[in-house]
Amino acid sequence: MNGGNGSELQAFCDSSRRFLQPFWDCVRNQEALTESPFFLVIFGITTYVVFCLPFVVLDVLYPWVPALRRYKIHPNFSPTVGQLLPCLWQTLYQHVLFVFPVTLLHWASSPDPLPTEAPELLELVCHVVVCLLLFDAEFFVWHVLHHKVPWLYQNFHKVHHRNSASFALATQYMSVWELFSLGFFDMLNVKLLGCHPLTVLVFHVVNIWLSVEDHSGYDFPWSTHRLVPFGWYGGVAHHDLHHSHFTCNFAPYFTHWDKLLGTLRPALAK
């Protein structure tokens, strides 16, 4: 009986690995790009800009499309070019001047070739979820400290709050210290779990998307917090309250830490 169950489990694992193998083979075939020291910076900036672009387009169309008002958290606010361009410039500047040298060192110290086999689908999903939960806890502690300690807020976190009404390109409008702190948490978690390189890429994509969505200023019927049950996930309206009031909703994604610490402020349903 046990042997039969073991065989079925092995068959399931092999099947889930085969599901991801074609995609992983495509990634590995782009060896000149994926093994380049520029890859992580190009991947991070490209993913971020691609995710921001639809919301930037919505912000441009917003004055002429009244139907968008029902989804806008701040109906009377639309970011100006003078707000959008400095945010984009700061992201590009920091990635080129600060992030790239760090990724270059990481690339030089990690010469191992990419594995030939893809991860199992269940393993990938579990690792991504655990990485998000760990990141949520780590950033919650960091975030509370950088609000409760005036020196930390004034010198490192205040820049992110210069725009009281959030918009997508303001997601990474932050100090270098904050950017490196978030990057450190990202890399620490995937190392702790021993994540497959494909899992690392998927986690980064999901993490960037959730961050951009939280700052987008739009609450759609298909927004992530409406898809996750029981109010476990805060979402864009939840995070917007943090930018408006400063004293609540410190966790970036989930709600359990704010509930435990008494800092949760529920967003009103639209």
CSV table of C-alpha atoms in Angstrom, one decimal:
chain,number,residue,atom,x,y,z
A,1,MET,CA,0.0,0.0,0.0
A,2,ASN,CA,2.8,2.4,1.0
A,3,GLY,CA,4.7,1.5,-2.1
A,4,GLY,CA,1.6,2.3,-4.2
A,5,ASN,CA,1.2,5.7,-2.6
A,6,GLY,CA,4.9,6.4,-3.1
A,7,SER,CA,4.6,5.5,-6.8
A,8,GLU,CA,1.6,7.8,-7.2
A,9,LEU,CA,3.4,10.7,-5.4
A,10,GLN,CA,6.4,10.2,-7.6
A,11,ALA,CA,4.3,10.1,-10.7
A,12,PHE,CA,2.5,13.4,-9.6
A,13,CYS,CA,5.9,15.1,-9.0
A,14,ASP,CA,7.2,14.0,-12.4
A,15,SER,CA,4.1,15.2,-14.0
A,16,SER,CA,4.2,18.6,-12.3
A,17,ARG,CA,7.9,19.0,-13.3
A,18,ARG,CA,7.1,18.1,-16.9
A,19,PHE,CA,4.5,20.9,-16.8
A,20,LEU,CA,7.1,23.5,-16.2
A,21,GLN,CA,10.0,21.9,-18.1
A,22,PRO,CA,9.2,23.4,-21.6
A,23,PHE,CA,9.1,26.9,-20.1
A,24,TRP,CA,12.3,26.3,-18.1
A,25,ASP,CA,14.0,25.0,-21.3
A,26,CYS,CA,13.1,28.3,-23.0
A,27,VAL,CA,14.6,30.3,-20.2
A,28,ARG,CA,17.8,28.1,-20.2
A,29,ASN,CA,18.1,28.6,-24.0
A,30,GLN,CA,18.5,32.3,-23.5
A,31,GLU,CA,21.8,31.6,-21.8
A,32,ALA,CA,23.6,34.7,-23.1
A,33,LEU,CA,21.0,36.8,-21.4
A,34,THR,CA,20.2,34.9,-18.2
A,35,GLU,CA,23.9,34.4,-17.3
A,36,SER,CA,24.8,38.0,-18.0
A,37,PRO,CA,25.6,40.3,-15.1
A,38,PHE,CA,23.0,42.7,-16.6
A,39,PHE,CA,20.2,40.2,-16.5
A,40,LEU,CA,18.8,40.9,-13.0
A,41,VAL,CA,18.8,44.6,-13.4
A,42,ILE,CA,17.2,44.5,-16.8
A,43,PHE,CA,14.7,42.0,-15.6
A,44,GLY,CA,13.8,44.0,-12.5
A,45,ILE,CA,13.4,47.4,-14.3
A,46,THR,CA,11.6,45.9,-17.3
A,47,THR,CA,9.1,44.0,-15.1
A,48,TYR,CA,8.5,47.0,-13.0
A,49,VAL,CA,7.9,49.4,-15.9
A,50,VAL,CA,5.7,46.9,-17.7
A,51,PHE,CA,3.5,46.5,-14.6
A,52,CYS,CA,3.4,50.3,-14.1
A,53,LEU,CA,2.6,51.2,-17.7
A,54,PRO,CA,-1.1,50.2,-17.7
A,55,PHE,CA,-1.8,52.3,-14.6
A,56,VAL,CA,0.1,55.2,-16.1
A,57,VAL,CA,-2.1,55.0,-19.2
A,58,LEU,CA,-5.2,54.9,-17.0
A,59,ASP,CA,-3.9,58.0,-15.2
A,60,VAL,CA,-3.5,59.8,-18.6
A,61,LEU,CA,-6.9,58.7,-19.8
A,62,TYR,CA,-8.6,59.4,-16.5
A,63,PRO,CA,-9.8,63.0,-17.0
A,64,TRP,CA,-11.5,61.9,-20.3
A,65,VAL,CA,-13.0,58.6,-19.1
A,66,PRO,CA,-15.6,59.3,-16.4
A,67,ALA,CA,-16.2,55.5,-15.9
A,68,LEU,CA,-12.8,55.2,-14.3
A,69,ARG,CA,-13.9,57.3,-11.3
A,70,ARG,CA,-15.7,54.4,-9.7
A,71,TYR,CA,-12.4,52.5,-9.4
A,72,LYS,CA,-10.2,55.4,-8.4
A,73,ILE,CA,-9.5,55.6,-4.7
A,74,HIS,CA,-8.9,59.4,-4.9
A,75,PRO,CA,-11.3,60.5,-7.6
A,76,ASN,CA,-10.0,64.1,-7.6
A,77,PHE,CA,-6.3,63.2,-7.9
A,78,SER,CA,-4.4,62.3,-11.0
A,79,PRO,CA,-0.5,62.4,-11.0
A,80,THR,CA,1.1,65.1,-13.1
A,81,VAL,CA,4.1,64.7,-15.5
A,82,GLY,CA,6.0,66.5,-12.8
A,83,GLN,CA,5.3,63.7,-10.4
A,84,LEU,CA,5.6,60.8,-12.8
A,85,LEU,CA,9.0,61.6,-14.3
A,86,PRO,CA,11.0,62.1,-11.0
A,87,CYS,CA,9.7,58.7,-9.8
A,88,LEU,CA,10.7,57.0,-13.0
A,89,TRP,CA,14.1,58.8,-13.0
A,90,GLN,CA,14.8,57.8,-9.4
A,91,THR,CA,14.1,54.1,-10.1
A,92,LEU,CA,16.4,54.1,-13.2
A,93,TYR,CA,19.1,56.1,-11.4
A,94,GLN,CA,19.2,53.9,-8.3
A,95,HIS,CA,19.2,50.6,-10.3
A,96,VAL,CA,22.1,51.7,-12.5
A,97,LEU,CA,24.2,53.4,-9.8
A,98,PHE,CA,23.5,51.2,-6.8
A,99,VAL,CA,21.7,47.9,-7.7
A,100,PHE,CA,23.8,47.0,-10.7
A,101,PRO,CA,27.2,47.0,-8.7
A,102,VAL,CA,25.6,44.7,-6.1
A,103,THR,CA,24.2,42.3,-8.7
A,104,LEU,CA,27.6,42.3,-10.4
A,105,LEU,CA,29.2,41.1,-7.2
A,106,HIS,CA,26.5,38.5,-6.8
A,107,TRP,CA,27.0,37.3,-10.4
A,108,ALA,CA,30.7,37.1,-9.9
A,109,SER,CA,30.3,35.0,-6.7
A,110,SER,CA,27.7,32.7,-8.2
A,111,PRO,CA,29.2,30.9,-11.2
A,112,ASP,CA,27.1,27.8,-10.8
A,113,PRO,CA,25.3,26.8,-14.1
A,114,LEU,CA,21.5,26.7,-14.2
A,115,PRO,CA,20.0,23.3,-13.3
A,116,THR,CA,18.6,21.3,-16.2
A,117,GLU,CA,15.4,20.2,-14.5
A,118,ALA,CA,12.5,22.5,-13.8
A,119,PRO,CA,11.0,22.6,-10.2
A,120,GLU,CA,7.9,20.8,-9.4
A,121,LEU,CA,4.8,23.0,-9.8
A,122,LEU,CA,3.7,22.4,-6.2
A,123,GLU,CA,7.2,23.2,-4.9
A,124,LEU,CA,7.3,26.4,-6.9
A,125,VAL,CA,3.8,27.6,-5.6
A,126,CYS,CA,4.6,26.7,-2.0
A,127,HIS,CA,8.0,28.5,-2.1
A,128,VAL,CA,6.5,31.6,-3.6
A,129,VAL,CA,3.8,31.7,-1.0
A,130,VAL,CA,6.3,31.2,1.9
A,131,CYS,CA,8.6,33.8,0.4
A,132,LEU,CA,5.7,36.3,0.3
A,133,LEU,CA,4.8,35.5,3.9
A,134,LEU,CA,8.4,35.9,5.1
A,135,PHE,CA,8.8,39.1,3.2
A,136,ASP,CA,5.5,40.4,4.7
A,137,ALA,CA,6.7,39.7,8.2
A,138,GLU,CA,10.2,41.2,7.6
A,139,PHE,CA,9.0,44.3,6.0
A,140,PHE,CA,6.3,44.7,8.7
A,141,VAL,CA,9.0,44.9,11.4
A,142,TRP,CA,11.2,47.2,9.3
A,143,HIS,CA,8.2,49.4,8.4
A,144,VAL,CA,7.0,49.8,12.0
A,145,LEU,CA,10.5,50.7,13.2
A,146,HIS,CA,10.9,53.3,10.4
A,147,HIS,CA,7.7,54.9,11.5
A,148,LYS,CA,8.1,54.7,15.3
A,149,VAL,CA,11.8,55.9,15.4
A,150,PRO,CA,11.8,59.5,14.2
A,151,TRP,CA,15.4,59.5,13.0
A,152,LEU,CA,14.8,56.4,10.8
A,153,TYR,CA,11.7,58.0,9.4
A,154,GLN,CA,13.2,61.3,8.6
A,155,ASN,CA,16.4,59.9,7.1
A,156,PHE,CA,15.2,56.8,5.3
A,157,HIS,CA,11.5,56.4,4.9
A,158,LYS,CA,10.1,59.9,4.6
A,159,VAL,CA,10.9,60.1,0.9
A,160,HIS,CA,8.4,57.3,0.1
A,161,HIS,CA,5.6,59.3,1.8
A,162,ARG,CA,6.2,62.5,-0.2
A,163,ASN,CA,3.3,61.4,-2.4
A,164,SER,CA,0.3,61.1,0.0
A,165,ALA,CA,-1.9,59.8,-2.8
A,166,SER,CA,-0.3,56.7,-4.3
A,167,PHE,CA,0.2,56.0,-8.0
A,168,ALA,CA,2.0,53.2,-9.7
A,169,LEU,CA,5.4,54.8,-10.5
A,170,ALA,CA,5.6,56.0,-6.9
A,171,THR,CA,6.0,52.3,-5.8
A,172,GLN,CA,9.8,52.5,-5.9
A,173,TYR,CA,10.1,56.1,-5.1
A,174,MET,CA,12.2,55.5,-2.0
A,175,SER,CA,15.6,55.9,-0.4
A,176,VAL,CA,18.6,53.7,-1.3
A,177,TRP,CA,18.5,52.2,2.2
A,178,GLU,CA,14.9,51.2,1.8
A,179,LEU,CA,15.5,49.8,-1.7
A,180,PHE,CA,18.4,47.7,-0.4
A,181,SER,CA,16.5,46.6,2.6
A,182,LEU,CA,13.7,45.2,0.4
A,183,GLY,CA,16.2,43.6,-1.9
A,184,PHE,CA,18.0,42.0,1.0
A,185,PHE,CA,14.7,40.5,2.3
A,186,ASP,CA,14.0,39.1,-1.2
A,187,MET,CA,17.3,37.4,-1.6
A,188,LEU,CA,17.5,36.2,2.0
A,189,ASN,CA,14.2,34.3,1.7
A,190,VAL,CA,15.0,32.5,-1.5
A,191,LYS,CA,18.4,31.5,-0.1
A,192,LEU,CA,16.8,30.2,3.1
A,193,LEU,CA,14.4,28.1,1.2
A,194,GLY,CA,16.9,27.0,-1.4
A,195,CYS,CA,14.5,28.1,-4.2
A,196,HIS,CA,15.0,26.9,-7.8
A,197,PRO,CA,16.1,29.8,-10.1
A,198,LEU,CA,12.7,29.7,-11.9
A,199,THR,CA,11.0,30.0,-8.5
A,200,VAL,CA,13.1,33.0,-7.8
A,201,LEU,CA,12.1,34.7,-11.0
A,202,VAL,CA,8.4,34.0,-10.4
A,203,PHE,CA,8.6,35.3,-6.9
A,204,HIS,CA,10.2,38.5,-8.0
A,205,VAL,CA,7.5,39.0,-10.7
A,206,VAL,CA,4.7,38.3,-8.2
A,207,ASN,CA,6.3,40.6,-5.6
A,208,ILE,CA,6.8,43.5,-8.0
A,209,TRP,CA,3.2,43.1,-9.3
A,210,LEU,CA,1.7,43.1,-5.8
A,211,SER,CA,3.8,46.2,-4.8
A,212,VAL,CA,2.7,48.1,-8.0
A,213,GLU,CA,-0.9,47.1,-7.5
A,214,ASP,CA,-0.8,48.3,-3.9
A,215,HIS,CA,0.3,51.8,-5.0
A,216,SER,CA,-1.7,52.0,-8.2
A,217,GLY,CA,-4.6,54.0,-6.8
A,218,TYR,CA,-7.2,51.8,-8.5
A,219,ASP,CA,-9.4,49.3,-6.8
A,220,PHE,CA,-10.8,47.0,-9.5
A,221,PRO,CA,-13.2,44.0,-9.1
A,222,TRP,CA,-10.3,41.7,-10.0
A,223,SER,CA,-7.8,43.3,-7.6
A,224,THR,CA,-5.9,40.7,-5.6
A,225,HIS,CA,-7.5,41.5,-2.2
A,226,ARG,CA,-10.9,40.7,-3.8
A,227,LEU,CA,-9.6,37.3,-4.9
A,228,VAL,CA,-8.1,36.2,-1.5
A,229,PRO,CA,-10.8,35.2,0.9
A,230,PHE,CA,-11.5,36.1,4.6
A,231,GLY,CA,-9.8,39.5,4.4
A,232,TRP,CA,-6.4,37.8,4.7
A,233,TYR,CA,-5.0,40.2,2.0
A,234,GLY,CA,-5.1,44.0,2.5
A,235,GLY,CA,-4.7,45.3,-1.1
A,236,VAL,CA,-4.6,48.7,-2.6
A,237,ALA,CA,-7.3,50.5,-0.4
A,238,HIS,CA,-5.7,49.0,2.7
A,239,HIS,CA,-2.2,50.3,1.8
A,240,ASP,CA,-3.6,53.7,0.7
A,241,LEU,CA,-4.9,54.2,4.2
A,242,HIS,CA,-1.3,53.8,5.4
A,243,HIS,CA,-0.2,56.5,3.1
A,244,SER,CA,-3.1,58.7,4.2
A,245,HIS,CA,-2.8,58.2,8.0
A,246,PHE,CA,0.8,56.8,8.6
A,247,THR,CA,-0.2,55.0,11.9
A,248,CYS,CA,-1.9,51.9,10.5
A,249,ASN,CA,-1.6,49.0,8.0
A,250,PHE,CA,2.2,48.6,8.1
A,251,ALA,CA,2.3,45.1,6.5
A,252,PRO,CA,2.7,45.4,2.7
A,253,TYR,CA,0.3,42.6,1.7
A,254,PHE,CA,-1.4,40.4,4.4
A,255,THR,CA,-3.4,41.6,7.4
A,256,HIS,CA,-2.5,39.2,10.2
A,257,TRP,CA,0.4,41.1,11.6
A,258,ASP,CA,-1.6,44.4,11.8
A,259,LYS,CA,-4.4,42.5,13.4
A,260,LEU,CA,-2.1,41.0,16.0
A,261,LEU,CA,-0.4,44.3,16.8
A,262,GLY,CA,-3.6,46.3,16.8
A,263,THR,CA,-2.6,48.5,13.8
A,264,LEU,CA,-5.1,47.3,11.3
A,265,ARG,CA,-7.5,49.8,9.9
A,266,PRO,CA,-10.0,48.2,7.5
A,267,ALA,CA,-10.7,49.9,4.2
A,268,LEU,CA,-14.2,50.9,3.5
A,269,ALA,CA,-15.8,48.9,0.7
A,270,LYS,CA,-16.5,51.0,-2.5
